[in-house]
Amino acid sequence: MVMPKNSQSNNRQLVRKLRISCIIGFLVIVIGGAISIPFIYESQTLWYKIGVDKTMLRAGQITGLLAVILLFVQIILAVRGKFLQELFGLPSLMRWHRVNGVLVFVLVLCHVTLVLAPEGFLNLPIGMKYWPELVGLILFLIVFVMVVSSLFRQQLGFAYIRWRTIHKSLGYLALVLVAIHVLFVSESFEHSIPRTGLIAAVATVVIIVFRVKTAALQKKRKQ
Amino acid sequence: MKRFSMVLLALLFLIATIQPVLAAARVWELDKGHSNFYFSVDHIFSKVHGQFNDYSGEIRFDPDNLAESRFHFAIKTASVDTNIAKRDKHLQSADFFDSAKYPLLTFESTKITDAGNGLYEVLGNFTVKGQAYDLVLPLSFAGIKDHPAAKGKEVAGFNGKVTIDRLVHKIGTGKFYDLGVVGKDVEIFVSLEALSSK
């Protein structure tokens, strides 16, 4: 049976819309699930906060988790898998990647401010026993360097190839550090469901990166 | 006449230098590895124990010269350790010690009295959050002996317990006490070993 060209195009559009809807739906579910963690698996630190302090700490935890999800999305966008390229087109993916990067930085900034404020900015968690928090500080610096160096690469005089190599390396380092930070800093992630969820999310990102990179390498070899 | 003046001056000099040496009580250096300021406080039904890991102290003690004996301790509130890092950070916050504003708890003895049976009542000023309070710290003097591990040194031991009302000392506003979470009475256990050359 031969379908008319118009109908084929309509079908393709429908499949595209369906795929985009699935991606958006999946993201909404993941974000919803992450936001529910500070409520369902409330940390003991939250038990001992009252009033504004409690609101700030919970908001800080939520912004932190949002930043984590967007960081995962950021890495998936950065590797530009065939599936996403076909769906959105390369320029859209790169635009999304840039906007998402700034959003991650803003969320990280909010997270740091809201989490530290209840204990006081003069009472910072510094020292060996606060190593998971210090991993968070390193992450904050990495995200800051990545965003600033991307936005002002030319003004800062970074050569593209060198910048790209460093940017990529820092991105993968951030993925590892964010998993360590969340797993060890948050009491909510001592529970098996959030812990498993996070590990599964990191594993998914790693698998996607690995598959895209392997496919790209095979394509290069064939050429 | 000149000779007499010289002798008199030499005598005065001797008296001036020797007298404080004779009068001062023996100086003891805190053995920080074997001393500490422990505390415990109620948490709903259980007791939470903690200690301070950073402090300094000055001990001048002679059982035969209590008038010149003194105890001085300065404890860094940021060194509070209850074995849970986040709880320690909360204790350092304005909810409790407010370590950024008030980094030290100090105790300065003003009078030591012998209560018998090796017990000494050390009256002093206990300064918390910049406010001084009278506090009697009963210290049980364990004695003085040659240090079994350090040649040429003597070791003195003191142990004491005192209970303070943290709300009187403004360590917390009472909100966690009102919630029935953190008790107001804090048991403090002071355990000291001090060293001095023979």
Coordinates of C-alpha atoms in Angstrom, one line a residue:
Chain A
M1 CA 0.0 0.0 0.0
V2 CA 1.4 3.4 -1.0
M3 CA 0.7 6.3 1.3
P4 CA 0.3 9.8 -0.1
K5 CA 3.3 12.1 0.6
N6 CA 1.1 14.5 2.7
S7 CA -0.1 11.6 4.9
Q8 CA 3.5 10.4 5.4
S9 CA 4.6 13.8 6.5
N10 CA 1.7 14.1 8.8
N11 CA 2.5 10.8 10.3
R12 CA 6.1 11.8 10.8
Q13 CA 5.0 15.1 12.5
L14 CA 2.7 13.1 14.7
V15 CA 5.5 10.7 15.7
R16 CA 7.8 13.6 16.4
K17 CA 5.2 15.3 18.6
L18 CA 4.6 12.1 20.4
R19 CA 8.3 11.6 21.1
I20 CA 8.6 15.2 22.3
S21 CA 5.6 14.8 24.5
C22 CA 7.1 11.6 25.9
I23 CA 10.4 13.4 26.7
I24 CA 8.6 16.3 28.3
G25 CA 6.3 13.9 30.2
F26 CA 9.3 11.9 31.4
L27 CA 11.1 15.1 32.5
V28 CA 8.0 16.2 34.4
I29 CA 7.8 12.9 36.2
V30 CA 11.5 12.9 37.1
I31 CA 11.3 16.5 38.3
G32 CA 8.1 15.8 40.2
G33 CA 9.7 12.8 41.8
A34 CA 12.8 14.7 42.8
I35 CA 10.8 17.6 44.3
S36 CA 8.8 15.2 46.4
I37 CA 12.0 13.7 48.0
P38 CA 12.4 16.5 50.6
F39 CA 8.8 16.0 51.6
I40 CA 8.5 12.2 51.5
Y41 CA 12.0 11.5 52.8
E42 CA 12.3 14.5 55.1
S43 CA 15.8 14.9 56.4
Q44 CA 16.4 15.1 60.2
T45 CA 18.1 18.5 59.6
L46 CA 14.6 19.7 58.5
W47 CA 13.0 18.4 61.7
Y48 CA 15.1 20.8 63.7
K49 CA 14.3 23.8 61.7
I50 CA 11.4 26.0 62.4
G51 CA 9.5 28.7 60.5
V52 CA 11.4 30.6 57.8
D53 CA 14.6 28.5 58.4
K54 CA 12.6 25.3 57.6
T55 CA 11.1 26.9 54.4
M56 CA 14.5 28.1 53.3
L57 CA 16.2 24.7 53.9
R58 CA 13.5 22.8 52.1
A59 CA 13.5 25.3 49.2
G60 CA 17.3 24.9 49.1
Q61 CA 17.0 21.1 48.9
I62 CA 14.4 21.4 46.1
T63 CA 16.6 23.8 44.1
G64 CA 19.6 21.5 44.6
L65 CA 17.7 18.5 43.2
L66 CA 16.4 20.5 40.3
A67 CA 20.0 21.6 39.5
V68 CA 21.0 17.9 39.7
I69 CA 18.4 16.9 37.1
L70 CA 19.2 19.8 34.8
L71 CA 22.9 18.9 35.1
F72 CA 22.0 15.3 33.9
V73 CA 19.9 16.9 31.1
Q74 CA 22.9 19.2 30.3
I75 CA 25.2 16.3 29.8
I76 CA 22.7 14.4 27.6
L77 CA 22.2 17.6 25.5
A78 CA 26.0 18.1 25.3
V79 CA 26.6 14.6 23.7
R80 CA 24.0 15.4 21.0
G81 CA 22.6 11.9 20.5
K82 CA 21.2 11.0 17.1
F83 CA 17.7 10.6 18.6
L84 CA 17.7 14.2 20.0
Q85 CA 19.3 15.7 16.9
E86 CA 16.7 14.2 14.7
L87 CA 13.9 15.4 17.0
F88 CA 15.0 18.9 17.8
G89 CA 17.8 19.8 15.3
L90 CA 21.3 20.7 16.3
P91 CA 20.8 24.5 16.7
S92 CA 17.9 24.0 19.0
L93 CA 19.9 21.4 21.1
M94 CA 22.8 23.8 21.5
R95 CA 20.5 26.7 22.3
W96 CA 18.8 24.6 24.9
H97 CA 22.3 23.5 26.2
R98 CA 23.4 27.1 26.7
V99 CA 20.1 28.2 28.4
N100 CA 20.1 25.1 30.6
G101 CA 23.7 25.7 31.7
V102 CA 22.8 29.2 33.0
L103 CA 19.7 27.7 34.6
V104 CA 21.8 25.1 36.4
F105 CA 24.1 27.9 37.7
V106 CA 21.2 30.0 38.9
L107 CA 19.7 26.9 40.7
V108 CA 23.0 26.0 42.3
L109 CA 23.4 29.6 43.5
C110 CA 19.9 29.5 45.0
H111 CA 20.7 26.1 46.5
V112 CA 23.9 27.2 48.2
T113 CA 22.2 30.4 49.6
L114 CA 19.1 28.7 50.8
V115 CA 20.9 25.8 52.4
L116 CA 23.5 27.9 54.2
A117 CA 21.2 30.7 55.4
P118 CA 19.4 28.8 58.2
E119 CA 22.7 27.9 59.9
G120 CA 24.2 31.4 59.2
F121 CA 26.6 32.6 56.6
L122 CA 29.3 33.1 59.3
N123 CA 28.8 29.4 60.4
L124 CA 29.9 27.7 57.2
P125 CA 30.6 24.0 57.1
I126 CA 34.3 24.0 56.7
G127 CA 36.6 21.2 57.8
M128 CA 37.2 17.5 57.2
K129 CA 34.0 16.4 58.9
Y130 CA 32.0 18.5 56.4
W131 CA 33.7 16.9 53.3
P132 CA 30.4 16.2 51.5
E133 CA 29.6 19.9 51.7
L134 CA 33.1 20.7 50.5
V135 CA 32.5 18.5 47.5
G136 CA 29.5 20.7 46.9
L137 CA 31.7 23.7 47.1
I138 CA 34.0 22.2 44.4
L139 CA 30.9 21.5 42.3
F140 CA 29.7 25.1 42.7
L141 CA 33.1 26.3 41.5
I142 CA 33.1 23.9 38.5
V143 CA 29.7 25.0 37.4
F144 CA 30.7 28.7 37.8
V145 CA 33.9 28.2 35.8
M146 CA 31.9 26.3 33.1
V147 CA 29.2 28.9 32.7
V148 CA 31.5 31.9 32.9
S149 CA 34.0 30.4 30.5
S150 CA 31.3 29.5 28.1
L151 CA 29.5 32.9 28.2
F152 CA 32.7 34.9 27.9
R153 CA 35.0 32.5 26.1
Q154 CA 36.1 35.0 23.5
Q155 CA 36.5 37.9 25.9
L156 CA 38.6 35.6 28.1
G157 CA 40.7 34.7 25.1
F158 CA 40.2 30.9 25.3
A159 CA 40.9 28.9 22.1
Y160 CA 37.8 26.9 21.2
I161 CA 39.5 23.5 21.1
R162 CA 41.2 23.9 24.4
W163 CA 38.0 25.4 26.0
R164 CA 35.9 22.5 24.6
T165 CA 38.3 19.9 26.1
I166 CA 38.3 21.5 29.5
H167 CA 34.5 22.1 29.3
K168 CA 33.8 18.4 28.5
S169 CA 36.2 17.1 31.2
L170 CA 34.7 19.4 33.8
G171 CA 31.2 18.3 32.8
Y172 CA 32.0 14.6 33.3
L173 CA 33.8 15.4 36.6
A174 CA 30.6 17.3 37.7
L175 CA 28.5 14.2 37.0
V176 CA 30.7 12.1 39.4
L177 CA 31.0 14.8 42.0
V178 CA 27.2 15.6 42.1
A179 CA 26.5 11.9 42.7
I180 CA 29.0 11.8 45.6
H181 CA 27.7 15.1 47.0
V182 CA 24.0 14.2 47.0
L183 CA 24.6 10.6 48.3
F184 CA 26.7 11.7 51.2
V185 CA 25.3 15.2 52.1
S186 CA 21.7 14.4 52.2
E187 CA 20.0 12.2 54.8
S188 CA 17.0 11.8 52.4
F189 CA 19.3 9.8 50.2
E190 CA 20.0 7.3 53.0
H191 CA 16.6 5.8 52.1
S192 CA 16.8 3.1 49.4
I193 CA 14.3 4.6 46.9
P194 CA 15.9 8.0 46.5
R195 CA 19.4 6.4 46.6
T196 CA 18.5 3.8 44.0
G197 CA 16.8 6.5 41.9
L198 CA 19.9 8.7 41.9
I199 CA 22.2 5.8 41.1
A200 CA 19.9 4.7 38.3
A201 CA 19.8 8.3 36.9
V202 CA 23.6 8.6 36.9
A203 CA 23.9 5.1 35.3
T204 CA 21.4 6.1 32.6
V205 CA 23.4 9.3 31.8
V206 CA 26.6 7.3 31.7
I207 CA 25.0 4.7 29.4
I208 CA 23.6 7.4 27.0
V209 CA 27.0 9.1 26.9
F210 CA 28.8 5.8 26.2
R211 CA 26.3 4.7 23.5
V212 CA 26.4 8.1 21.7
K213 CA 30.2 8.2 21.9
T214 CA 30.6 4.6 20.7
A215 CA 28.2 5.2 17.8
A216 CA 30.1 8.4 16.8
L217 CA 33.4 6.5 17.0
Q218 CA 32.1 3.7 14.8
K219 CA 30.8 6.2 12.3
K220 CA 34.2 7.9 12.2
R221 CA 36.0 4.5 11.6
K222 CA 33.6 3.6 8.8
Q223 CA 34.4 6.9 7.1
Chain B
M1 CA 77.2 53.9 104.4
K2 CA 77.7 53.1 100.8
R3 CA 78.2 49.4 101.6
F4 CA 75.1 49.3 103.7
S5 CA 73.0 50.8 100.9
M6 CA 74.3 48.2 98.5
V7 CA 73.5 45.3 100.8
L8 CA 70.0 46.8 101.5
L9 CA 69.4 47.1 97.7
A10 CA 70.6 43.5 97.1
L11 CA 68.3 42.3 99.9
L12 CA 65.3 44.2 98.5
F13 CA 66.0 42.8 95.1
L14 CA 66.2 39.3 96.4
I15 CA 62.9 39.6 98.4
A16 CA 61.2 41.1 95.4
T17 CA 62.2 38.3 93.0
I18 CA 62.0 35.4 95.4
Q19 CA 58.6 36.2 97.0
P20 CA 56.4 35.6 94.0
V21 CA 58.2 32.4 93.2
L22 CA 57.5 31.2 96.7
A23 CA 54.0 32.4 96.7
A24 CA 52.8 31.2 93.3
A25 CA 51.1 27.8 93.2
R26 CA 52.6 25.1 91.0
V27 CA 51.9 25.5 87.3
W28 CA 50.4 22.5 85.5
E29 CA 50.1 22.0 81.8
L30 CA 46.9 20.4 80.5
D31 CA 47.5 17.0 78.8
K32 CA 45.0 17.6 76.0
G33 CA 45.1 14.0 74.9
H34 CA 43.8 12.9 78.2
S35 CA 41.5 15.7 79.3
N36 CA 38.2 16.9 78.1
F37 CA 35.0 18.8 78.7
Y38 CA 32.1 16.4 78.1
F39 CA 28.4 17.1 78.2
S40 CA 25.2 15.3 77.9
V41 CA 21.7 16.7 77.3
D42 CA 18.3 15.0 77.1
H43 CA 16.8 14.5 73.6
I44 CA 13.1 13.4 74.1
F45 CA 13.9 10.2 75.9
S46 CA 17.6 9.6 75.3
K47 CA 20.7 11.4 76.1
V48 CA 23.0 13.0 73.6
H49 CA 26.6 13.1 74.5
G50 CA 29.2 15.4 73.2
Q51 CA 32.5 17.0 73.9
F52 CA 34.7 20.0 72.9
N53 CA 37.7 19.2 70.9
D54 CA 39.5 22.5 71.0
Y55 CA 40.2 24.3 74.3
S56 CA 43.0 25.8 76.3
G57 CA 43.6 25.9 80.0
E58 CA 45.9 27.2 82.6
I59 CA 46.1 25.4 86.0
R60 CA 48.0 26.6 89.0
F61 CA 47.3 24.2 91.8
D62 CA 48.9 23.5 95.1
P63 CA 46.7 21.8 97.7
D64 CA 48.7 23.6 100.4
N65 CA 48.4 27.0 98.7
L66 CA 44.8 27.3 97.5
A67 CA 44.9 31.1 97.8
E68 CA 47.3 31.2 94.9
S69 CA 45.8 28.3 92.9
R70 CA 43.6 29.0 89.9
F71 CA 41.9 27.3 87.0
H72 CA 41.3 29.0 83.7
F73 CA 39.7 27.3 80.7
A74 CA 38.7 28.7 77.3
I75 CA 36.7 26.3 75.2
K76 CA 36.1 26.9 71.5
T77 CA 32.4 26.5 70.8
A78 CA 33.0 25.7 67.2
S79 CA 34.8 22.5 68.3
V80 CA 31.6 21.0 69.7
D81 CA 31.5 17.3 68.6
T82 CA 28.4 15.1 69.0
N83 CA 29.5 12.6 66.3
I84 CA 27.0 14.0 63.8
A85 CA 28.5 16.8 61.7
K86 CA 25.2 18.4 60.8
R87 CA 24.1 18.4 64.5
D88 CA 27.4 20.0 65.4
K89 CA 26.8 22.7 62.8
H90 CA 23.3 23.3 64.2
L91 CA 24.8 23.6 67.7
Q92 CA 27.2 26.2 66.4
S93 CA 24.4 28.2 64.9
A94 CA 22.5 31.1 66.5
D95 CA 20.0 28.5 67.7
F96 CA 22.5 27.4 70.4
F97 CA 26.1 28.6 70.8
D98 CA 26.2 31.2 68.0
S99 CA 29.9 30.4 67.5
A100 CA 30.5 33.1 64.9
K101 CA 29.6 35.8 67.4
Y102 CA 30.7 34.1 70.6
P103 CA 33.6 31.7 69.8
L104 CA 34.6 31.0 73.4
L105 CA 33.1 29.6 76.6
T106 CA 35.5 30.6 79.5
F107 CA 35.8 29.7 83.1
E108 CA 38.0 31.7 85.4
S109 CA 38.3 30.6 89.0
T110 CA 38.0 33.3 91.7
K111 CA 38.2 31.1 94.8
I112 CA 39.0 27.5 95.6
T113 CA 37.9 25.9 98.9
D114 CA 38.8 22.5 100.3
A115 CA 35.6 20.6 100.9
G116 CA 37.4 17.6 102.3
N117 CA 38.0 14.1 101.0
G118 CA 39.9 15.4 98.1
L119 CA 37.0 17.5 96.9
Y120 CA 37.7 21.1 96.0
E121 CA 35.0 23.6 95.2
V122 CA 36.2 25.9 92.5
L123 CA 34.1 29.1 92.4
G124 CA 34.5 31.1 89.3
N125 CA 33.1 33.2 86.5
F126 CA 31.6 31.1 83.7
T127 CA 31.3 33.3 80.6
V128 CA 28.8 32.3 78.0
K129 CA 27.9 34.5 75.0
G130 CA 29.7 37.4 76.6
Q131 CA 27.8 37.2 79.9
A132 CA 29.5 36.1 83.1
Y133 CA 27.7 33.8 85.5
D134 CA 28.9 32.5 88.9
L135 CA 29.6 28.8 88.8
V136 CA 30.9 26.4 91.4
L137 CA 32.8 23.6 89.8
P138 CA 33.3 20.7 92.2
L139 CA 36.6 19.1 91.3
S140 CA 37.7 15.8 92.8
F141 CA 41.4 15.9 93.1
A142 CA 42.7 12.4 92.1
G143 CA 46.2 13.1 93.3
I144 CA 49.7 13.7 92.0
K145 CA 52.1 10.9 90.9
D146 CA 55.1 10.3 88.7
H147 CA 53.9 10.0 85.2
P148 CA 54.3 6.3 84.3
A149 CA 55.2 7.0 80.7
A150 CA 57.0 10.3 80.8
K151 CA 60.2 10.5 82.7
G152 CA 60.8 13.6 84.9
K153 CA 57.1 14.5 84.8
E154 CA 54.4 14.4 87.4
V155 CA 50.8 14.1 86.6
A156 CA 47.8 15.5 88.5
G157 CA 44.2 14.5 87.9
F158 CA 40.9 16.2 88.5
N159 CA 37.4 15.1 87.7
G160 CA 34.2 17.0 88.3
K161 CA 30.5 17.1 87.4
V162 CA 28.2 20.1 87.3
T163 CA 24.8 20.6 85.8
I164 CA 23.8 23.9 84.3
D165 CA 20.5 25.2 82.9
R166 CA 21.3 26.1 79.3
L167 CA 18.3 28.4 79.0
V168 CA 19.6 30.5 82.0
H169 CA 22.9 30.7 80.1
K170 CA 21.0 31.6 76.9
I171 CA 22.3 28.6 75.0
G172 CA 19.1 28.5 72.9
T173 CA 15.9 30.4 73.3
G174 CA 13.9 27.5 74.6
K175 CA 12.0 26.7 71.4
F176 CA 13.4 23.2 71.2
Y177 CA 12.7 22.8 74.9
D178 CA 9.1 23.9 74.5
L179 CA 8.8 21.4 71.7
G180 CA 10.0 18.7 74.1
V181 CA 13.0 17.9 71.9
V182 CA 16.1 19.2 73.7
G183 CA 16.3 19.3 77.5
K184 CA 17.4 22.4 79.4
D185 CA 19.7 20.8 81.9
V186 CA 23.1 20.0 80.6
E187 CA 25.4 17.8 82.6
I188 CA 29.0 18.8 82.2
F189 CA 31.7 16.3 83.0
V190 CA 35.2 17.8 83.4
S191 CA 38.1 15.3 83.3
L192 CA 41.6 16.6 83.4
E193 CA 45.1 15.4 83.5
A194 CA 47.8 18.0 83.9
L195 CA 51.6 17.6 83.7
S196 CA 54.4 19.4 85.4
S197 CA 58.1 18.9 85.5
K198 CA 59.5 17.5 88.8

